[in-house]
PDB file of N, CA, C and O in Angstrom:
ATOM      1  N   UNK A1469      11.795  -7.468 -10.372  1.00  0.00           N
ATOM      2  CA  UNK A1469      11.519  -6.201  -9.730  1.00  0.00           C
ATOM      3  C   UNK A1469      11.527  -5.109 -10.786  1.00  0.00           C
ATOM      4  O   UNK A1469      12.267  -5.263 -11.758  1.00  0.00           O
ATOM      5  N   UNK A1470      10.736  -3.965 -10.681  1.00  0.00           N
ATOM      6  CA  UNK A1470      10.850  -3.118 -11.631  1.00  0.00           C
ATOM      7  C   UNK A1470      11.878  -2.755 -11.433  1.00  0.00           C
ATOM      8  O   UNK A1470      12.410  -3.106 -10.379  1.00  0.00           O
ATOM      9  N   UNK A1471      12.490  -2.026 -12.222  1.00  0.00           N
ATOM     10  CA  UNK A1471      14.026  -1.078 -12.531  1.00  0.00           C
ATOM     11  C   UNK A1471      13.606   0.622 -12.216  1.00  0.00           C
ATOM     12  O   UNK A1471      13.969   1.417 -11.349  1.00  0.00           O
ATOM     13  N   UNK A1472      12.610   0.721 -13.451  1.00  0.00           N
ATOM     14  CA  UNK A1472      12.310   2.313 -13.485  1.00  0.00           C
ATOM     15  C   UNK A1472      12.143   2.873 -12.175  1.00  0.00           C
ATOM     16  O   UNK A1472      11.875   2.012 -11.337  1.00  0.00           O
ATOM     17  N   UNK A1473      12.212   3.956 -11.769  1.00  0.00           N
ATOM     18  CA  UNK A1473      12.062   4.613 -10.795  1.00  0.00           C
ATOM     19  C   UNK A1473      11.056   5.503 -10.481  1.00  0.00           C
ATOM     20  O   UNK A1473      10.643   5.929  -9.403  1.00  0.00           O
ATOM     21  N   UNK A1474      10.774   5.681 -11.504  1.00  0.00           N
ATOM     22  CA  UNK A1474       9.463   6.491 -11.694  1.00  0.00           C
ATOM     23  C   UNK A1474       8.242   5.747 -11.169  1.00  0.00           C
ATOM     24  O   UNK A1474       7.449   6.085 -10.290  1.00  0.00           O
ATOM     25  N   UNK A1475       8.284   4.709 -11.883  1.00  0.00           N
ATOM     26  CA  UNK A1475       7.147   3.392 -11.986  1.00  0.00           C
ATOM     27  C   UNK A1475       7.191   3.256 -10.661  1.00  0.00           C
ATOM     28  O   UNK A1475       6.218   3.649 -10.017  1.00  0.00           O
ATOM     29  N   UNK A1476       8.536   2.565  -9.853  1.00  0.00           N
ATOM     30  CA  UNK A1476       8.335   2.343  -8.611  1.00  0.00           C
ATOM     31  C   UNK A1476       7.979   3.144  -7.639  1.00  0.00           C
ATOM     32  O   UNK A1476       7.255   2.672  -6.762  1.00  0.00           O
ATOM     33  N   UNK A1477       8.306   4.235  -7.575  1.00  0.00           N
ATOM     34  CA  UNK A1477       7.687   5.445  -6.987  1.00  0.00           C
ATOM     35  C   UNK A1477       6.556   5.605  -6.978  1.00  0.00           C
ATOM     36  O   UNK A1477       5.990   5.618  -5.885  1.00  0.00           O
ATOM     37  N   UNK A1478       5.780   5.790  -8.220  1.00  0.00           N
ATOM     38  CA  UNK A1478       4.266   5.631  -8.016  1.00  0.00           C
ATOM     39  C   UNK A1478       3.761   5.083  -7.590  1.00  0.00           C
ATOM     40  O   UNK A1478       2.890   5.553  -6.859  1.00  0.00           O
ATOM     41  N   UNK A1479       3.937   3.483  -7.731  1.00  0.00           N
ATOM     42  CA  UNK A1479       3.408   2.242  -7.875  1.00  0.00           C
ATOM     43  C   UNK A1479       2.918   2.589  -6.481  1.00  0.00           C
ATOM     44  O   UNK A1479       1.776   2.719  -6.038  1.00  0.00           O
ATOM     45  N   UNK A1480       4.729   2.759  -5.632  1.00  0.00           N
ATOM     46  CA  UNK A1480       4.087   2.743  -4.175  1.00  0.00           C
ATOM     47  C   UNK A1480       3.141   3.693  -3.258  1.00  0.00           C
ATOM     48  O   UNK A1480       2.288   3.468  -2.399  1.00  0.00           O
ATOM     49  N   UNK A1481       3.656   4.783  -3.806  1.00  0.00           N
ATOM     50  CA  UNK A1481       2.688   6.180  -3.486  1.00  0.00           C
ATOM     51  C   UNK A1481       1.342   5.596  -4.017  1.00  0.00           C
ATOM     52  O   UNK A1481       0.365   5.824  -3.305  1.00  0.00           O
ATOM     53  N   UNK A1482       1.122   4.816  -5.257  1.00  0.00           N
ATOM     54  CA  UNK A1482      -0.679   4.292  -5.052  1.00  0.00           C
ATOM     55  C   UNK A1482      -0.841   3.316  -3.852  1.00  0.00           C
ATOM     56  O   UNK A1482      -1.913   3.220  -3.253  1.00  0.00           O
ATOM     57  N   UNK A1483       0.005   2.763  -3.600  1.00  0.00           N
ATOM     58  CA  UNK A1483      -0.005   1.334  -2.524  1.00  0.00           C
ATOM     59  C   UNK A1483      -0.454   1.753  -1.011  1.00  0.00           C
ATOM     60  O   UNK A1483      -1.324   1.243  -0.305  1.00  0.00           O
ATOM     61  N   UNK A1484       0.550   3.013  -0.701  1.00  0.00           N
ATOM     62  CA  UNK A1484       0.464   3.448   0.057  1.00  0.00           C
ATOM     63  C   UNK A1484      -0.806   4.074   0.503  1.00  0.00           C
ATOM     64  O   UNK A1484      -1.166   3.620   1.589  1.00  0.00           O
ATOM     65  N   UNK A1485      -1.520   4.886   0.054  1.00  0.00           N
ATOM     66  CA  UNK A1485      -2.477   5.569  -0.308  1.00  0.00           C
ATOM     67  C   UNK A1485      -3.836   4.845  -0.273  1.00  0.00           C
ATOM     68  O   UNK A1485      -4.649   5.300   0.531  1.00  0.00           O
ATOM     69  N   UNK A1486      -4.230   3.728  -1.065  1.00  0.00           N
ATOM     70  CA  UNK A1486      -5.073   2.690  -1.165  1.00  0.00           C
ATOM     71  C   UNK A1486      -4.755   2.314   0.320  1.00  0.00           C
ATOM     72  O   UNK A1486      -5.643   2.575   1.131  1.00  0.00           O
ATOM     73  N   UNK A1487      -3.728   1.796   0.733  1.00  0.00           N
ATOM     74  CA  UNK A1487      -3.701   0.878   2.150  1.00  0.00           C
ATOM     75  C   UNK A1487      -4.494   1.847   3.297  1.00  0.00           C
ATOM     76  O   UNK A1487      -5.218   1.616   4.266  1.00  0.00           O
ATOM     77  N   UNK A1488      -3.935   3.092   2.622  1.00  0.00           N
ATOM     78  CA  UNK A1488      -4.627   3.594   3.930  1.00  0.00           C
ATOM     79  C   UNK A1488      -6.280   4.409   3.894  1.00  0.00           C
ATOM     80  O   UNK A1488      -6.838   4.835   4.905  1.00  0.00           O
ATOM     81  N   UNK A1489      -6.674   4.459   2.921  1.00  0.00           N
ATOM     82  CA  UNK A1489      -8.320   4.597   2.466  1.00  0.00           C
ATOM     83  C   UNK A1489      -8.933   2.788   2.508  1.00  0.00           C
ATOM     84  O   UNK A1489     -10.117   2.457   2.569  1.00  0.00           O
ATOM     85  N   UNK A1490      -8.175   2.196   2.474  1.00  0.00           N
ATOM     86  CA  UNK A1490      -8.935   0.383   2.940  1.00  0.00           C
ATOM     87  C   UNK A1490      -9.030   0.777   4.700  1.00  0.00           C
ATOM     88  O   UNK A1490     -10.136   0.703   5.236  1.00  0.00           O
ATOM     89  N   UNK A1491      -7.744   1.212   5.567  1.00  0.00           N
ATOM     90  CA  UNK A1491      -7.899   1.277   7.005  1.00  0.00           C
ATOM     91  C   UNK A1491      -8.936   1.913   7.270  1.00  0.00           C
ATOM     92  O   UNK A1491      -9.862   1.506   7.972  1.00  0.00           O
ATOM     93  N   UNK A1492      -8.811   3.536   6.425  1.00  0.00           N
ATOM     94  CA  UNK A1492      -9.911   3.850   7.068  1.00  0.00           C
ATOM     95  C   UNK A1492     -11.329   3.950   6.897  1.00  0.00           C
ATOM     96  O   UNK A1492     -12.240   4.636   7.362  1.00  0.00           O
ATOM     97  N   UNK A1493     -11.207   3.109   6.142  1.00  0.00           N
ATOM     98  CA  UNK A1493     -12.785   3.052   5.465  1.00  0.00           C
ATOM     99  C   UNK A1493     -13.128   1.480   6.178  1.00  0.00           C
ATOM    100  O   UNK A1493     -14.344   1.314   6.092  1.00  0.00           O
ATOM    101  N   UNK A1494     -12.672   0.660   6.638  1.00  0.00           N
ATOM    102  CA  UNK A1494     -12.975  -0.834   7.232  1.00  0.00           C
ATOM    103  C   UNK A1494     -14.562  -0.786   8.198  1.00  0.00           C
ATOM    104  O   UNK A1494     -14.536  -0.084   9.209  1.00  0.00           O
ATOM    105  N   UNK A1495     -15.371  -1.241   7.991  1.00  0.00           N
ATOM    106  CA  UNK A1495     -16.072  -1.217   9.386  1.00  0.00           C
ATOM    107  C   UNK A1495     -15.800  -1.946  10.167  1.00  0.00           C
ATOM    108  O   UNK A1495     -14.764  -2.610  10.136  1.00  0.00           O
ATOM    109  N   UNK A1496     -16.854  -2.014  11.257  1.00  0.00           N
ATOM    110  CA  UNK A1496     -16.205  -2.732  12.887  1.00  0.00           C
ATOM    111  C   UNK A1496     -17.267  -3.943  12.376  1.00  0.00           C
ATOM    112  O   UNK A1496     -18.408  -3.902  12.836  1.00  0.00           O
ATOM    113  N   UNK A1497     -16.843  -5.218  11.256  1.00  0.00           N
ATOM    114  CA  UNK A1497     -17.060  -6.413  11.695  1.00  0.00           C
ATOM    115  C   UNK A1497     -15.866  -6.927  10.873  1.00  0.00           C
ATOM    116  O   UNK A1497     -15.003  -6.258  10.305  1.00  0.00           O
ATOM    117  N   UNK A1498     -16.080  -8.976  10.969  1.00  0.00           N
ATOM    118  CA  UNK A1498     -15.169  -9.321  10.683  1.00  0.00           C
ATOM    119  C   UNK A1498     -15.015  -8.883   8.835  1.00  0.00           C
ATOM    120  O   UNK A1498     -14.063  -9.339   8.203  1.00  0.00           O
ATOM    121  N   UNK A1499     -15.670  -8.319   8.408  1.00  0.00           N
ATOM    122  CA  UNK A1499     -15.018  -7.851   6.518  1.00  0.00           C
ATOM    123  C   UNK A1499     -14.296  -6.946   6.596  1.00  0.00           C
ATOM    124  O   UNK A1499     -13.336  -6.827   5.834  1.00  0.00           O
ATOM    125  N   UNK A1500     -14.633  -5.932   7.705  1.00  0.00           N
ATOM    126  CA  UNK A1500     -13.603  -5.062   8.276  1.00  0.00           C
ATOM    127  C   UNK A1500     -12.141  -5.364   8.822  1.00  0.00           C
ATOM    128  O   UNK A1500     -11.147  -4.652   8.675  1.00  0.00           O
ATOM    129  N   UNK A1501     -12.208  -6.238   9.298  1.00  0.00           N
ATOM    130  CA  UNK A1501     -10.688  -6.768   9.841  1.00  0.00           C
ATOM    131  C   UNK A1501     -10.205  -7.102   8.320  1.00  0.00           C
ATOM    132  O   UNK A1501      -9.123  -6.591   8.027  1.00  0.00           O
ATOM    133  N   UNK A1502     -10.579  -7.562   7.718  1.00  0.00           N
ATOM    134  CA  UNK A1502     -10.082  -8.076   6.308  1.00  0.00           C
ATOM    135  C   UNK A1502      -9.678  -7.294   5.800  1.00  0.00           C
ATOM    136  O   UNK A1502      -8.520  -7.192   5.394  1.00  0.00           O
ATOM    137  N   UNK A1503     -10.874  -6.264   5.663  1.00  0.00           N
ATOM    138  CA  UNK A1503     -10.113  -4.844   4.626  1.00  0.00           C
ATOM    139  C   UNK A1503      -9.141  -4.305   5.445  1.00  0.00           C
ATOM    140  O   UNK A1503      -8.262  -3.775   4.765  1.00  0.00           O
ATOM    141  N   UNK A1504      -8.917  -4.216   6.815  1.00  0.00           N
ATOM    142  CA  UNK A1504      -8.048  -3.298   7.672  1.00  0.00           C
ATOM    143  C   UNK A1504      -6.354  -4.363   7.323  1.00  0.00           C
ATOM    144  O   UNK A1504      -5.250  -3.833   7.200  1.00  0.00           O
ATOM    145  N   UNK A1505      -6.568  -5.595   7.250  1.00  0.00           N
ATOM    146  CA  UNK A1505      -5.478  -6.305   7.017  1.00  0.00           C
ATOM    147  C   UNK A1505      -4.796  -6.176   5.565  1.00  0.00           C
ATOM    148  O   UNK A1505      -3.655  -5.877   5.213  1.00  0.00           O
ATOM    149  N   UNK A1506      -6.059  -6.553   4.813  1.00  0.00           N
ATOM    150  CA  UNK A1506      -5.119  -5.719   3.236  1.00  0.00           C
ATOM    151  C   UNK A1506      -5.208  -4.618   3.251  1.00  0.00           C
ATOM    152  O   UNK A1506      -4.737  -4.334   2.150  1.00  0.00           O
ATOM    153  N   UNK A1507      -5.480  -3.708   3.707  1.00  0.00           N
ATOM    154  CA  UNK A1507      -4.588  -2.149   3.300  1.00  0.00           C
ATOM    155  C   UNK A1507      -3.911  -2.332   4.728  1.00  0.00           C
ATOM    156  O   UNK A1507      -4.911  -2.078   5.401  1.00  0.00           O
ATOM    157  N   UNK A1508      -3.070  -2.553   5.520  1.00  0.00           N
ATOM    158  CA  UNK A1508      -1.967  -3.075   6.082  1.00  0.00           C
ATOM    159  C   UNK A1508      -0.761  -3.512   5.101  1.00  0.00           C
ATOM    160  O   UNK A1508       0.408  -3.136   5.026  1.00  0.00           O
ATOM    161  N   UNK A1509      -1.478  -4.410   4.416  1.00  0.00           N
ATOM    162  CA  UNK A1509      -0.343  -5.584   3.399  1.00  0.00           C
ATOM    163  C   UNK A1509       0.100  -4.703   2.411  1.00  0.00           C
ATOM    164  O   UNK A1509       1.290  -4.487   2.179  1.00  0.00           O
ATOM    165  N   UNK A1510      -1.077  -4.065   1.681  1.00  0.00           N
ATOM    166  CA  UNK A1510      -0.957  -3.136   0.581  1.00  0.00           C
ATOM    167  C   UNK A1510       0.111  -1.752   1.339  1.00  0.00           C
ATOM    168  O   UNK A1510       1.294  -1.473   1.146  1.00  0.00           O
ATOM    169  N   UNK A1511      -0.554  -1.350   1.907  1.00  0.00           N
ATOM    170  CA  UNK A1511       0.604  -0.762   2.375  1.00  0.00           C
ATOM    171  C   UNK A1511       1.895  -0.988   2.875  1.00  0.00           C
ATOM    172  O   UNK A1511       2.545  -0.147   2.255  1.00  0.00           O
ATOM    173  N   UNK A1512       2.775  -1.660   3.688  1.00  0.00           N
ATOM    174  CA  UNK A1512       4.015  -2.590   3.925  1.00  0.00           C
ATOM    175  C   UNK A1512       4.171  -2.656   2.352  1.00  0.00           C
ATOM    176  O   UNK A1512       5.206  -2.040   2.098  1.00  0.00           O
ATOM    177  N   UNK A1513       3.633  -3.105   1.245  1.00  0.00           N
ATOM    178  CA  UNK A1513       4.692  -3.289  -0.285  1.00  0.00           C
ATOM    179  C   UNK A1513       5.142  -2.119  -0.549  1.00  0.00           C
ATOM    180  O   UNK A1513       6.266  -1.702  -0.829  1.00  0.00           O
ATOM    181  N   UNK A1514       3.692  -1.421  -0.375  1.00  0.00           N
ATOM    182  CA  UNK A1514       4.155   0.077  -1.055  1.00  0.00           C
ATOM    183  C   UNK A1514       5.414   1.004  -0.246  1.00  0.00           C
ATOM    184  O   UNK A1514       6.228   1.859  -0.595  1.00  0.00           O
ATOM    185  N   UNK A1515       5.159   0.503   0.660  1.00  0.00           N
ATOM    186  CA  UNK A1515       6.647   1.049   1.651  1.00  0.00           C
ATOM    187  C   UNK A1515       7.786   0.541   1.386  1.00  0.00           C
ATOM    188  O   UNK A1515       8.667   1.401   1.401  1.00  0.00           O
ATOM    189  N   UNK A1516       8.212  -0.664   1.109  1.00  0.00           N
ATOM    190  CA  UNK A1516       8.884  -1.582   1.031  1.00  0.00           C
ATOM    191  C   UNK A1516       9.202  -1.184  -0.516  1.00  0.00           C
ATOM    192  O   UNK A1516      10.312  -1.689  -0.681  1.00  0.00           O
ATOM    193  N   UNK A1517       8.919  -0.697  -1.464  1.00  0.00           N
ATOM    194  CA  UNK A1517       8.915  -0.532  -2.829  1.00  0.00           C
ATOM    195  C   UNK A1517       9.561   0.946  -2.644  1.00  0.00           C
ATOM    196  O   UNK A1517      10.354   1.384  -3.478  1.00  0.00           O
ATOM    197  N   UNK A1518       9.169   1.687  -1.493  1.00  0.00           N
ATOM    198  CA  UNK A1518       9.642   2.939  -1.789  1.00  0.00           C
ATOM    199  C   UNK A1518      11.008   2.835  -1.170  1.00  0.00           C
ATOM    200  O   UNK A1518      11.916   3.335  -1.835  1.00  0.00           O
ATOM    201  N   UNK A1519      11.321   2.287  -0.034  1.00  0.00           N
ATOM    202  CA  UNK A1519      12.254   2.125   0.392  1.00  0.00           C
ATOM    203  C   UNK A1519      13.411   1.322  -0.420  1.00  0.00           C
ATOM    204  O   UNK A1519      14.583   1.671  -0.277  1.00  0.00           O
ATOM    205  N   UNK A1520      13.129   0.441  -1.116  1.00  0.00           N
ATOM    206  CA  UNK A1520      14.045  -0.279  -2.205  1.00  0.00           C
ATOM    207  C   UNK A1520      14.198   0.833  -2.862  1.00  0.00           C
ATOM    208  O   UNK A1520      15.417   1.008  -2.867  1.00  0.00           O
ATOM    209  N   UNK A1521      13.595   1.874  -3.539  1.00  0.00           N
ATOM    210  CA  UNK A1521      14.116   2.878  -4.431  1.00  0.00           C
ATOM    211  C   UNK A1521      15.686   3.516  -4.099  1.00  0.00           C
ATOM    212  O   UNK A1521      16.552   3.718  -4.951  1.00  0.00           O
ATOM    213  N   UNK A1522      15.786   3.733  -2.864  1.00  0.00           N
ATOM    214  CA  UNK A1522      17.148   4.959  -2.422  1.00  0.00           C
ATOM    215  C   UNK A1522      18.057   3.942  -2.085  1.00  0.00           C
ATOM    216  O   UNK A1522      19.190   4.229  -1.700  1.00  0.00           O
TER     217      UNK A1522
END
C-alpha cells in the first residue's frame, strides 16, 4: 500500500473523478454497462484509498 499521503490522496481524487466521467459518459448499450461498471470499480478504490488515509 502506498504510505505517502499525498500520493494517496491524489491517486484517489483521480480515481474518483475518472469513475465518475466513465458513469457519465457510458452510453445506453451493453459497452456502456461496461464503462458504467468500471468507473463504479474505479471509483469504490478511489474511495476506499481515501478513506484508508484518516
Amino acid at each position: 500500500m502506498i504510505k505517502n499521503t499525498r500520493i494517496r490522496r491524489t491517486g484517489a481524487l483521480i480515481m474518483v473523478v475518472l469513475g465518475a466521467i466513465l458513469m457519465f459518459l457510458a452510453p445506453e448499450v451493453w459497452q456502456g454497462a461496461l464503462l458504467l461498471a468500471l468507473g463504479v470499480i474505479i471509483e469504490l478504490v478511489g474511495i476506499t484509498l481515501e478513506h484508508n488515509d484518516k
